Short mmCIF file of C-alpha atoms and ligand atoms in Angstrom, two decimals:
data_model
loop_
_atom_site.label_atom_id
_atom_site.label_comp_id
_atom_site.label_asym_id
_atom_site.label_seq_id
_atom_site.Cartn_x
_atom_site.Cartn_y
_atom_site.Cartn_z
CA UNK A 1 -36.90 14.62 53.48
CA UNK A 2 -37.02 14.98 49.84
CA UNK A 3 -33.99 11.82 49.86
CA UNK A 4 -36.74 9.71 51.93
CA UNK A 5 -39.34 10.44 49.20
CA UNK A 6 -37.48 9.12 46.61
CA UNK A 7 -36.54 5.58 48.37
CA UNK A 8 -39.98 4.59 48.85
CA UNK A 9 -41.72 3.97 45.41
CA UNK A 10 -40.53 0.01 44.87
CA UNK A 11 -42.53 -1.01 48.17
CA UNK A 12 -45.47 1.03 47.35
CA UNK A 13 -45.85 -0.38 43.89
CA UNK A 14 -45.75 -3.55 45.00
CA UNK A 15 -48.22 -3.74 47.27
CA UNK A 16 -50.67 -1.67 45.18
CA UNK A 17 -50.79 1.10 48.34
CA UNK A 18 -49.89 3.87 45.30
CA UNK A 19 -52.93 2.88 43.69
CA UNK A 20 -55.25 2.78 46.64
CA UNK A 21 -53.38 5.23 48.96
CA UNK A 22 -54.74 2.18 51.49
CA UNK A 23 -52.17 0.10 52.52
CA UNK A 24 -53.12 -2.84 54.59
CA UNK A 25 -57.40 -2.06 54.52
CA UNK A 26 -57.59 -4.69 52.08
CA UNK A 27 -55.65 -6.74 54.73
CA UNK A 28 -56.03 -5.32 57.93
CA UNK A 29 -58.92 -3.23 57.58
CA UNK A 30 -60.94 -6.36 56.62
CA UNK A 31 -58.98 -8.96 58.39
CA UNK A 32 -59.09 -11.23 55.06
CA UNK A 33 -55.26 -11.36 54.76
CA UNK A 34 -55.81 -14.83 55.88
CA UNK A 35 -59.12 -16.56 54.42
CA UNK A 36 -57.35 -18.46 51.30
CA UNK A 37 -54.55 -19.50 53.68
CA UNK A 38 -54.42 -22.53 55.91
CA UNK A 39 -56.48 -21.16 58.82
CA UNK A 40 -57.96 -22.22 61.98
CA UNK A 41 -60.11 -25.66 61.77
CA UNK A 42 -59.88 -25.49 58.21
CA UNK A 43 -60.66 -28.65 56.79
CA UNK A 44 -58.33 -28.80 53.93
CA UNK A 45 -56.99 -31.26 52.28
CA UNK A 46 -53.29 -31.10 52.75
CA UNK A 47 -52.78 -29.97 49.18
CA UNK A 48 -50.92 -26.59 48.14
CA UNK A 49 -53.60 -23.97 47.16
CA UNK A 50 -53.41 -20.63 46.69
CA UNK A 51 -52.70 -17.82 48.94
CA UNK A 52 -53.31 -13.89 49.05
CA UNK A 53 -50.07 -12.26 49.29
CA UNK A 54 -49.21 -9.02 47.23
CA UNK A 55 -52.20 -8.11 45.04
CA UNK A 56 -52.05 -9.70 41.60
CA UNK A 57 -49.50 -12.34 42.75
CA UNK A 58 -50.90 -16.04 43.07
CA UNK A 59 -48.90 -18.10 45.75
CA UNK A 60 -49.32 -21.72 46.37
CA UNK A 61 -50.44 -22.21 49.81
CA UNK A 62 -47.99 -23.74 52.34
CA UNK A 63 -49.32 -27.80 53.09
CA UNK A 64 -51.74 -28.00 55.77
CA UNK A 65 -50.30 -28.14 59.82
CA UNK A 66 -51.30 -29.40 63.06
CA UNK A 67 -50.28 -25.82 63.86
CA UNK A 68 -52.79 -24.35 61.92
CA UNK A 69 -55.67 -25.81 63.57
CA UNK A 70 -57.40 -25.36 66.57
CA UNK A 71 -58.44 -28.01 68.65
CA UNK A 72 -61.67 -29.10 67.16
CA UNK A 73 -60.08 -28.81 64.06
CA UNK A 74 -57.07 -31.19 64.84
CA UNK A 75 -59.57 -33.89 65.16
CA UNK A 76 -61.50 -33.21 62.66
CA UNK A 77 -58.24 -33.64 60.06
CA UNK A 78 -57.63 -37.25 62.40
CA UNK A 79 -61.06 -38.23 61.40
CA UNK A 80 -61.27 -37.43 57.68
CA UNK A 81 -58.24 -39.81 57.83
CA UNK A 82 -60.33 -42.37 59.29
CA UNK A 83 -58.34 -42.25 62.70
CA UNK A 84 -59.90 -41.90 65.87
CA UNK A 85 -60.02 -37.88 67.56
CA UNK A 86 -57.55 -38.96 70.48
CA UNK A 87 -55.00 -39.16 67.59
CA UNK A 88 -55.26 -35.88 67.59
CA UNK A 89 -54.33 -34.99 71.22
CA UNK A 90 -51.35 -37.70 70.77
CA UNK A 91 -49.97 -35.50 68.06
CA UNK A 92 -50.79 -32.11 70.01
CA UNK A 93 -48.89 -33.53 72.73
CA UNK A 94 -45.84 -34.92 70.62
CA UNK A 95 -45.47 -31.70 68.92
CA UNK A 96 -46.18 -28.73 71.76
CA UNK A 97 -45.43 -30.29 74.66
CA UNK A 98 -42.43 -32.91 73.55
CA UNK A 99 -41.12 -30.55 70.78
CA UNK A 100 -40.84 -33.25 68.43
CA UNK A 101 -42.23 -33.36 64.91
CA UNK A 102 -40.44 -36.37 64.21
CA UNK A 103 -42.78 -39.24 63.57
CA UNK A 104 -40.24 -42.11 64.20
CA UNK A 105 -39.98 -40.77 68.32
CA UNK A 106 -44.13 -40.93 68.11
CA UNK A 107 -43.65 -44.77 69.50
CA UNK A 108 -47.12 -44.35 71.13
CA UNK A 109 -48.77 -44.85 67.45
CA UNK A 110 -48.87 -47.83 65.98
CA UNK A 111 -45.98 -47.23 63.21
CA UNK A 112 -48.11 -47.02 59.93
CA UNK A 113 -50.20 -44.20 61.69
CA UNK A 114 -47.21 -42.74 62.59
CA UNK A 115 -46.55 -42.54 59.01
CA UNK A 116 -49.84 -41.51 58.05
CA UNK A 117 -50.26 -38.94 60.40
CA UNK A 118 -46.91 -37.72 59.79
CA UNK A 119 -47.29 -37.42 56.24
CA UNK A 120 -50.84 -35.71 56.29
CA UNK A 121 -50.25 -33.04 59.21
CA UNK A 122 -46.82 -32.78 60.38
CA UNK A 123 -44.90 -31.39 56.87
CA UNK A 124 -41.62 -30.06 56.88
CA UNK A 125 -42.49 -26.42 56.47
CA UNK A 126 -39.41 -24.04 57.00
CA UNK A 127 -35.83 -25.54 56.16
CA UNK A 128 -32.92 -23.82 58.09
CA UNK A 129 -30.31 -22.27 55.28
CA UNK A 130 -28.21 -20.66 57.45
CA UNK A 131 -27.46 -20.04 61.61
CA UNK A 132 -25.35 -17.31 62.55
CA UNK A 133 -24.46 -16.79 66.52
CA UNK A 134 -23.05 -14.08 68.11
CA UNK A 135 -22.99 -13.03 71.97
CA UNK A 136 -21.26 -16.04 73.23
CA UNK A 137 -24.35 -18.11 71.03
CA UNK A 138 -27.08 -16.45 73.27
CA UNK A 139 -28.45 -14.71 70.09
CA UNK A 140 -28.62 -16.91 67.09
CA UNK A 141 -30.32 -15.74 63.86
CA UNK A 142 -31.76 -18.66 61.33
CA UNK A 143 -32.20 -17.77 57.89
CA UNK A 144 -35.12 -20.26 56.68
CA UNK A 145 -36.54 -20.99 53.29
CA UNK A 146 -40.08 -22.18 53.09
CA UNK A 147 -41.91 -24.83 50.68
CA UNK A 148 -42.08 -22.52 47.70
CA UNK A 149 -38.37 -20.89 48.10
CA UNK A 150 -39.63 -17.75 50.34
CA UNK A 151 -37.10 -16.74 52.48
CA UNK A 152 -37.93 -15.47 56.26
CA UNK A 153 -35.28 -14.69 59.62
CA UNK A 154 -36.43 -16.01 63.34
CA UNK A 155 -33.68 -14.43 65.91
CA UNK A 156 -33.12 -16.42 69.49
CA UNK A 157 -32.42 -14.43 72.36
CA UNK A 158 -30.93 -15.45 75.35
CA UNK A 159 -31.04 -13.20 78.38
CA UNK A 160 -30.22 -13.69 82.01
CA UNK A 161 -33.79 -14.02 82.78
CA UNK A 162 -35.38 -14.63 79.66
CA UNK A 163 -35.33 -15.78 76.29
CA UNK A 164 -37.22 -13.77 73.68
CA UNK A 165 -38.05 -15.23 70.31
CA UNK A 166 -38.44 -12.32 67.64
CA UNK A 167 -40.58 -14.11 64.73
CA UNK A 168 -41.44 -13.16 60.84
CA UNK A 169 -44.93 -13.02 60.21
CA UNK A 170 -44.87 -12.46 56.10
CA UNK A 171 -42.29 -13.49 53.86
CA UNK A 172 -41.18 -9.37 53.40
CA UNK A 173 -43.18 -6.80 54.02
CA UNK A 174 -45.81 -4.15 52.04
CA UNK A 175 -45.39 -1.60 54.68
CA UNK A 176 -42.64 0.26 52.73
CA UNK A 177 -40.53 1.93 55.74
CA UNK A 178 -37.41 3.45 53.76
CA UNK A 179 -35.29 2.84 56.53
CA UNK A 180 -36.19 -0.92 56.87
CA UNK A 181 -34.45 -3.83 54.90
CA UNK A 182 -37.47 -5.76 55.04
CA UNK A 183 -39.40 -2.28 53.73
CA UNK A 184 -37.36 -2.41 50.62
CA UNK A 185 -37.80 -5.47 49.32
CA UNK A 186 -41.69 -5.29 49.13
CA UNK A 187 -44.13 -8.11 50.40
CA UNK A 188 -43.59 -11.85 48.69
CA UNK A 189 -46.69 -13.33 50.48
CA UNK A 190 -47.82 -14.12 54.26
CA UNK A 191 -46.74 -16.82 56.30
CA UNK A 192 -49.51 -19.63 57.57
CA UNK A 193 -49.92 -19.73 60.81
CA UNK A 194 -47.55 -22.86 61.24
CA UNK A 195 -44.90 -21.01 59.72
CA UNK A 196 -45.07 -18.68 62.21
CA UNK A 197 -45.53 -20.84 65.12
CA UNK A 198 -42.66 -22.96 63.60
CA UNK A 199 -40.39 -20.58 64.60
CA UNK A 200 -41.18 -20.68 67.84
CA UNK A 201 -41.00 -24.63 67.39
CA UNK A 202 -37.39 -24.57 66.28
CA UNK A 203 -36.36 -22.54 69.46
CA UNK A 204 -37.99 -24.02 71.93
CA UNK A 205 -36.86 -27.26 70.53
CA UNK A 206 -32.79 -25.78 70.62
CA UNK A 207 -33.69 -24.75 74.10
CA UNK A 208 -35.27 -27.90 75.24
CA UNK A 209 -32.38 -30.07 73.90
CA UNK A 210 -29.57 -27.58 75.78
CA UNK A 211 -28.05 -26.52 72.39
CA UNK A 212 -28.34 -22.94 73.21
CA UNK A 213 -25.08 -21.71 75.99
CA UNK A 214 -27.09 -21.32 79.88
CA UNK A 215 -28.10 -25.09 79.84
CA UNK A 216 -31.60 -26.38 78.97
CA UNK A 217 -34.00 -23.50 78.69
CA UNK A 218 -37.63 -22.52 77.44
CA UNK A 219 -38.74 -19.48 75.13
CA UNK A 220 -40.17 -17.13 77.69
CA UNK A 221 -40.93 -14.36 75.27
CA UNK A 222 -42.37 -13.92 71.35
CA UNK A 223 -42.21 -10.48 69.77
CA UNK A 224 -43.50 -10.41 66.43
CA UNK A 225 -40.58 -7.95 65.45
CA UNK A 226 -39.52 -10.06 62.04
CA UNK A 227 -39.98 -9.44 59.11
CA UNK A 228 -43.60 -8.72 57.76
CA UNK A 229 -46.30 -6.23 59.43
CA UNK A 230 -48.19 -8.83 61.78
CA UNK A 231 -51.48 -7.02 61.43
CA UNK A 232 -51.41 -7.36 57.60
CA UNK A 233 -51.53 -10.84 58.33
CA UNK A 234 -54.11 -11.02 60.82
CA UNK A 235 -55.96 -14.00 60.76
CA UNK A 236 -52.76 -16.16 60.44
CA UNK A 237 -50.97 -14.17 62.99
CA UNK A 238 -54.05 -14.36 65.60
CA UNK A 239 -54.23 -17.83 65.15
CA UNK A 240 -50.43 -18.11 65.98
CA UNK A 241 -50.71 -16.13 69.03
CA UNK A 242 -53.20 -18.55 69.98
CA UNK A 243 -51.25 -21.56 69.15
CA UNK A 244 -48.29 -19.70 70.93
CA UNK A 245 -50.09 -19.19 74.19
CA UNK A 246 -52.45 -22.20 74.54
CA UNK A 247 -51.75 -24.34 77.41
CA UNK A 248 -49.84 -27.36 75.90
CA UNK A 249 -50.78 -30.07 74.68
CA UNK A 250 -53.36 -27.40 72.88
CA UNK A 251 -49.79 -25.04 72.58
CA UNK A 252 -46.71 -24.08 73.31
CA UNK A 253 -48.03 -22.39 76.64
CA UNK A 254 -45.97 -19.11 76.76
CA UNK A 255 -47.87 -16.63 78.57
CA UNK A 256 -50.17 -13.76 76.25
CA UNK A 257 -48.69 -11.13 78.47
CA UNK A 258 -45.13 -12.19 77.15
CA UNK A 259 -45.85 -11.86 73.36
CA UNK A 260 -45.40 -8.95 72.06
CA UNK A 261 -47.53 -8.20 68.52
CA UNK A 262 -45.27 -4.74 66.80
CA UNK A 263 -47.73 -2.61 64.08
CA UNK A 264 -46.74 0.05 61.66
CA UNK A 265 -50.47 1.42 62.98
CA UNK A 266 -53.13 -0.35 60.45
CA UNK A 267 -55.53 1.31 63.04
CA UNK A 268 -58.94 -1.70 62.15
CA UNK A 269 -56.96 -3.98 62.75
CA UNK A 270 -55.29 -2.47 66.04
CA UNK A 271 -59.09 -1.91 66.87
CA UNK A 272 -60.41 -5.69 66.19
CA UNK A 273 -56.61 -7.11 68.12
CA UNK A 274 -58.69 -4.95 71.03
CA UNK A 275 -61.98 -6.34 70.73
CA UNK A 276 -60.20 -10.15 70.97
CA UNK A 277 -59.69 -10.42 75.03
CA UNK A 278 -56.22 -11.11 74.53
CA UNK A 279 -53.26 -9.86 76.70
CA UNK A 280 -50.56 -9.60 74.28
CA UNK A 281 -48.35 -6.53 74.41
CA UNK A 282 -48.82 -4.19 71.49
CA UNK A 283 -46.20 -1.88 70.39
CA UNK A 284 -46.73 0.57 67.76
CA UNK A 285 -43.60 1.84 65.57
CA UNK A 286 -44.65 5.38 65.60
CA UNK A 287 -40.82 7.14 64.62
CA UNK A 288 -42.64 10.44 64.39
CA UNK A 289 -44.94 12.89 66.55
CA UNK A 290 -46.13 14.76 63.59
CA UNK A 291 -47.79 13.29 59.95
CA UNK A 292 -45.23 15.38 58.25
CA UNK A 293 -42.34 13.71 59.21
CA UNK A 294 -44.27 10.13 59.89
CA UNK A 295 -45.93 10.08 55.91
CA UNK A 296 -42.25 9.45 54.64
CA UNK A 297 -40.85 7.11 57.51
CA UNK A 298 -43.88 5.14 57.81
CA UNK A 299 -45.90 5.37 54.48
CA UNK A 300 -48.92 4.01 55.81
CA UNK A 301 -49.36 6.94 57.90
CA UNK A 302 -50.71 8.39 54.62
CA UNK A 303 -53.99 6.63 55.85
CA UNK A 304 -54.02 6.39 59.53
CA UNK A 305 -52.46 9.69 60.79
CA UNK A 306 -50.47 9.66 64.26
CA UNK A 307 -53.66 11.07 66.03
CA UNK A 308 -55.61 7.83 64.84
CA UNK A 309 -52.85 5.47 65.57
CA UNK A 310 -52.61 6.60 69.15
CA UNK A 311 -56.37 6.60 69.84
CA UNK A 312 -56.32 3.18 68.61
CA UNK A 313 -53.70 2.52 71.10
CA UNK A 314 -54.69 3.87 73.90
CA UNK A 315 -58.20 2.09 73.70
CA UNK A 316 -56.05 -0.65 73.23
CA UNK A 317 -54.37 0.32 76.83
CA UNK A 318 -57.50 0.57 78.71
CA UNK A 319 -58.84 -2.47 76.95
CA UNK A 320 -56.22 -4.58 78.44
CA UNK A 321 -54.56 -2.63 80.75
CA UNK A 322 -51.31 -3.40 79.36
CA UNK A 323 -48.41 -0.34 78.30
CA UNK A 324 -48.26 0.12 74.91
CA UNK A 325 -44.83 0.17 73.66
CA UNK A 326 -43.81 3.20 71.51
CA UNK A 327 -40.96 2.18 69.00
CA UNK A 328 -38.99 4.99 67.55
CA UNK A 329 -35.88 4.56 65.51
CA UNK A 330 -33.32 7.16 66.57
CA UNK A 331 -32.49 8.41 63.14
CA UNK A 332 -29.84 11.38 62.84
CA UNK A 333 -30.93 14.82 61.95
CA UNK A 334 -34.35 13.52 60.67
CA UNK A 335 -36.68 12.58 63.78
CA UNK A 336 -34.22 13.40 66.85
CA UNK A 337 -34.77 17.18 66.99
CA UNK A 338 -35.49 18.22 70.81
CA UNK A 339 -38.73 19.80 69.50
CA UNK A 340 -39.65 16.08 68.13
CA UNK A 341 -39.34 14.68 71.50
CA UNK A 342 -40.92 17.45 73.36
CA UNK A 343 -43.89 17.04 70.57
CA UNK A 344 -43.95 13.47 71.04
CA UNK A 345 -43.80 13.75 75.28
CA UNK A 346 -46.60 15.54 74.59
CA UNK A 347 -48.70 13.07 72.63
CA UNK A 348 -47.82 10.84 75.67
CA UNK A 349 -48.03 12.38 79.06
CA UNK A 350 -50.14 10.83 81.36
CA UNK A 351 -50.86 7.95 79.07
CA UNK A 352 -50.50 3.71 79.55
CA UNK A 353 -46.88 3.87 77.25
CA UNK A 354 -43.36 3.09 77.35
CA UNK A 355 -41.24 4.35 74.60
CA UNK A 356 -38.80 2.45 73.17
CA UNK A 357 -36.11 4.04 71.07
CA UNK A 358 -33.96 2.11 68.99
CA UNK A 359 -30.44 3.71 67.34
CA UNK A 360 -30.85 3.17 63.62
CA UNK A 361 -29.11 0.28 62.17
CA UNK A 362 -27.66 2.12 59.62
CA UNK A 363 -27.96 0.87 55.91
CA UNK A 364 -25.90 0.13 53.54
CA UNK A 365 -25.81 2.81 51.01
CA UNK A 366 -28.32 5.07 52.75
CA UNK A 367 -27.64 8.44 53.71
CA UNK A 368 -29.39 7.70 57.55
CA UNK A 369 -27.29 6.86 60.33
CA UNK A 370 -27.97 6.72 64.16
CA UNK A 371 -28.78 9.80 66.34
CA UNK A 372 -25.90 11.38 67.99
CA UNK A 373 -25.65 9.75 71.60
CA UNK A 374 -25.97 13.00 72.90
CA UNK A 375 -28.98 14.30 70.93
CA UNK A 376 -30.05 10.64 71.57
CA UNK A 377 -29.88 11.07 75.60
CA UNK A 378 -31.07 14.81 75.48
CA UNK A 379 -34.18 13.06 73.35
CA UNK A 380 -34.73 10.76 76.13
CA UNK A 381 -33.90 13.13 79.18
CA UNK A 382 -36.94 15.54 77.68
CA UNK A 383 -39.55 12.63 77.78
CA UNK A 384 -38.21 11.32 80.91
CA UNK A 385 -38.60 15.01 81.92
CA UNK A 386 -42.31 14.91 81.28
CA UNK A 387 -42.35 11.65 83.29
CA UNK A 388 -42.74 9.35 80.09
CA UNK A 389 -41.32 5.83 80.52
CA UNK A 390 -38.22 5.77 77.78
CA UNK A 391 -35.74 3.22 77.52
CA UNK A 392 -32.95 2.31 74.41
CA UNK A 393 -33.48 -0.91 73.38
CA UNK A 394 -30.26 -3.02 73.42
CA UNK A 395 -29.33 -3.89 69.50
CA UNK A 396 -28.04 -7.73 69.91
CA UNK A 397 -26.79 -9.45 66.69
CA UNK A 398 -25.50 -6.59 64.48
CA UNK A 399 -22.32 -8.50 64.15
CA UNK A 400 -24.78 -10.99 62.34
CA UNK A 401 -27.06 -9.01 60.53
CA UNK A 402 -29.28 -9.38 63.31
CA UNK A 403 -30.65 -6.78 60.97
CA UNK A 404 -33.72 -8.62 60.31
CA UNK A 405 -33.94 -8.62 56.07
CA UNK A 406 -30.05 -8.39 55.63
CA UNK A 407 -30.08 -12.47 55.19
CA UNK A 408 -33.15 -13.31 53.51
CA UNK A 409 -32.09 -9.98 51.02
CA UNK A 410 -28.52 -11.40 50.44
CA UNK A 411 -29.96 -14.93 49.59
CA UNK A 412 -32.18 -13.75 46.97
CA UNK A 413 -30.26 -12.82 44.45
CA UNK A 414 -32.50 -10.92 41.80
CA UNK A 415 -33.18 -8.33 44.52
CA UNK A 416 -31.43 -5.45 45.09
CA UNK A 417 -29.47 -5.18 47.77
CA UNK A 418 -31.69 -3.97 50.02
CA UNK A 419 -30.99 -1.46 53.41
CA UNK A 420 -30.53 -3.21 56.88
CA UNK A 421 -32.80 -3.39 59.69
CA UNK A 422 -32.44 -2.79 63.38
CA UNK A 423 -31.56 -6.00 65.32
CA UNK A 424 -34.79 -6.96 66.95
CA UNK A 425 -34.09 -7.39 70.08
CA UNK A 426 -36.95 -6.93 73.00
CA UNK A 427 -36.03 -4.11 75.36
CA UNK A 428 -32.47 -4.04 76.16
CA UNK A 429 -30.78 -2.42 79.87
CA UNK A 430 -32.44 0.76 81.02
CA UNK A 431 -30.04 3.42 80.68
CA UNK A 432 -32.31 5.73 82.05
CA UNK A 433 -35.90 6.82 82.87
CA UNK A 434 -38.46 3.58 83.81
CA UNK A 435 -38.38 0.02 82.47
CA UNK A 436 -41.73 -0.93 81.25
N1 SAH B 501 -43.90 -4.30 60.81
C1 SAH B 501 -43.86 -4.27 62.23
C2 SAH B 501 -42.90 -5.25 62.87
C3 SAH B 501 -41.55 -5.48 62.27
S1 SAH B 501 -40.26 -4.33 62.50
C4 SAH B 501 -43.54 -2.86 62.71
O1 SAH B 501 -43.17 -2.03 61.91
O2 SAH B 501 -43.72 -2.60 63.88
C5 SAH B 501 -39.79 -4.26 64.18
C6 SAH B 501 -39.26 -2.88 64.57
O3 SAH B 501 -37.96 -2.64 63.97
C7 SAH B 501 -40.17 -1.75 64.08
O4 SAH B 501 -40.32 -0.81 65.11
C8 SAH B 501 -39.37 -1.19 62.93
O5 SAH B 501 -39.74 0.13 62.65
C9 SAH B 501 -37.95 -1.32 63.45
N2 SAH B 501 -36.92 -1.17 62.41
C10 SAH B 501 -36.95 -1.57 61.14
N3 SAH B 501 -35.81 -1.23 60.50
C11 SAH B 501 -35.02 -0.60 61.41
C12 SAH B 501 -33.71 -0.02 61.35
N4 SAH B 501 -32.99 -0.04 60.23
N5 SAH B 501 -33.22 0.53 62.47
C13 SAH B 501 -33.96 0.54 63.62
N6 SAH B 501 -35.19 0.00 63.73
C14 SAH B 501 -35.73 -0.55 62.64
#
């Protein structure tokens, strides 16, 4: 593992986790990732301000959203601008429930609110740089840049009975994972919580408008498998999931139990997603059974060892009574030993979990590669074997860097080039053992 020591430095610099040997508390652990950002009812005043991203860095704050506030706080931004509240539902309803953002197809506002109202809460936030399709167009991958020239991926999924939105919830990522393109590049700054619901926007809106093959459609599921650790983001990403799963006009009204929320383990903040009520699926990318191996995959395991993590979890579990997915990259020679999976059957016998494991995307100019398919079914066949739920997660969109990171990386020039990630799909055709 001495090869996976040296690849992780650039991350850890960058988001001061060398210094503090704490990645994420400052985030996570205090859930003020979020307080300079446009949150929930804030009554801002539309103008760029500042933002937290990676410690040290000052960030201008994407423009205020509709999609940022709550309810209450929708009408309070209609009344600052001396319109009255019901404005506020008109908009709600224009942008969750009609999917437009458009001002001009508003014709139920007298045209110079339209225009005012517009201007003031429904800014163009993410532009679309490039698409890329593959799977007959079921899975299409935007590459988006923001206000201030961040770059983040959303990645469309089209299934026979679903379609599965995987969203970025930071512009990169301070998480480090040497075997991640998003890990590599280090953490620009977190999106607002419009950003990340606008993702959602744009595919619903495709859907909705029958631009995506299967006819006229709706986003059934949201896995916050993007780039960015959601739970480093919490407040903005909380906020999201609320705006996600409201009933519309208040939201986009996709079920809680069909979002899916993905965490390196930042175990506070695993601990206050419990305490919320919500239903959302939580999947933890664990990779490893024992801290050995798991300090070098997933640096932040430095802090919160595997033993936390899955306490954390299973509380989690019984909190909600909802499986907690178990992500492990299948990555040969290095975490696919049949000890490893024996070890990790063992941390999860008789527990509320469904493993997940997910061939490597290889990377460019990294010595990693996929697992075997034989040492990856004999990996499976011993937790199946101890009667833990194990499936391999389908990898859509490789042929278009579905590999999460791989576009925004390549469009940034001054970067390195960084490694790729995994496509992001949700889970993929059970080969064997239980779906979850
Ligand atoms: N930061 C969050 C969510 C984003 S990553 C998390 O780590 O959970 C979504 C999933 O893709 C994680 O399980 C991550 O470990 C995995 N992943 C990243 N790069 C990968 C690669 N090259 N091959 C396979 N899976 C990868």
């Amino acid at each position: 593992m001495a090869e996976a020591i040296e690849l992780l430095p650039p991350g850890l610099a960058e988001t001061g986790f060398a210094e503090t040997g704490q990645a994420g508390t400052g985030q996570a652990g205090t859930g003020q990732a979020g307080t300079a950002q446009a949150g929930t009812g804030q009554a801002g005043t539309g103008q760029a301000g500042t933002v937290r991203g990676a410690p040290g860095k000052r960030q201008v704050r994407p423009p205020r959203h509709l999609a940022d506030l709550d309810q209450a706080g929708r009408r309070a931004a209609v009344t600052e601008l001396g319109q009255p509240g019901y404005r506020a539902d008109q908009l709600s309803r224009h942008y969750f429930a009609r999917l437009t953002d458009d001002p001009a197809d508003m014709t139920d506002l007298p045209a110079d609110v339209r225009a005012e109202l517009g201007g003031a809460l429904l800014p163009p936030l993410l532009t679309a740089l490039r698409e890329l399709e593959c799977d007959g167009g079921t899975t299409r991958k935007t590459l988006w840049r923001a206000f201030d020239g961040a770059y983040v991926e959303s990645v469309l999924m089209r299934y026979p009975d679903r379609v599965t939105m995987c969203v970025s919830s930071q512009a990169g990522c301070g998480m480090a994972c040497p075997f991640c393109a998003t890990g590599q590049a280090g953490l620009t700054r977190n999106l607002s919580t419009a950003e990340i619901v606008a993702q959602v926007f744009a595919g619903a809106r495709e859907l909705a408008a029958g631009a995506v093959p299967g006819g006229p459609g709706r986003v059934s599921n949201v896995v916050f498998m993007g780039m960015g650790e959601p739970l480093a983001n919490y407040r903005s990403v909380l906020a999201a999931v609320r705006r996600i799963t409201d009933p519309a006009p208040a939201g986009l009204g996709i079920s809680q139990r069909s979002v899916t929320v993905s965490t390196v383990g930042l175990v506070p903040a695993i601990r206050k997603l419990t305490a919320e009520g919500l239903s959302v699926r939580l999947a933890v990318s664990l990779h490893a059974p024992d801290d050995e191996l798991r300090d070098e995959l997933v640096p932040v395991n430095r802090r919160w060892k595997v033993a936390e993590v899955l306490d954390a979890a299973w509380d989690y579990a019984a909190a909600t009574g909802r499986r907690v997915s178990i992500e492990y990259a299948m990555i040969r020679d290095i975490n696919d030993h049949a000890w490893r999976a024996d070890r990790l059957a063992g941390l999860l016998a008789g527990r509320l979990a469904h493993v997940n494991l997910i061939p490597l995307n290889p990377t460019p100019g990294s010595k990693w590669t996929a697992s075997d398919p034989a040492v990856a079914a004999e990996f499976l066949d011993r937790l199946a074997a101890r009667g833990v739920p194990v499936t391999v997660r389908d990898t859509r969109g490789t042929q278009i860097d579905g590999a999460c990171g791989q576009l925004a990386a390549s469009a940034v020039p001054a970067r390195p080039e960084p490694a790729q990630r995994a496509s992001v799909t949700d889970r993929g055709p059970t080969t064997r053992g239980h779906d979850r």
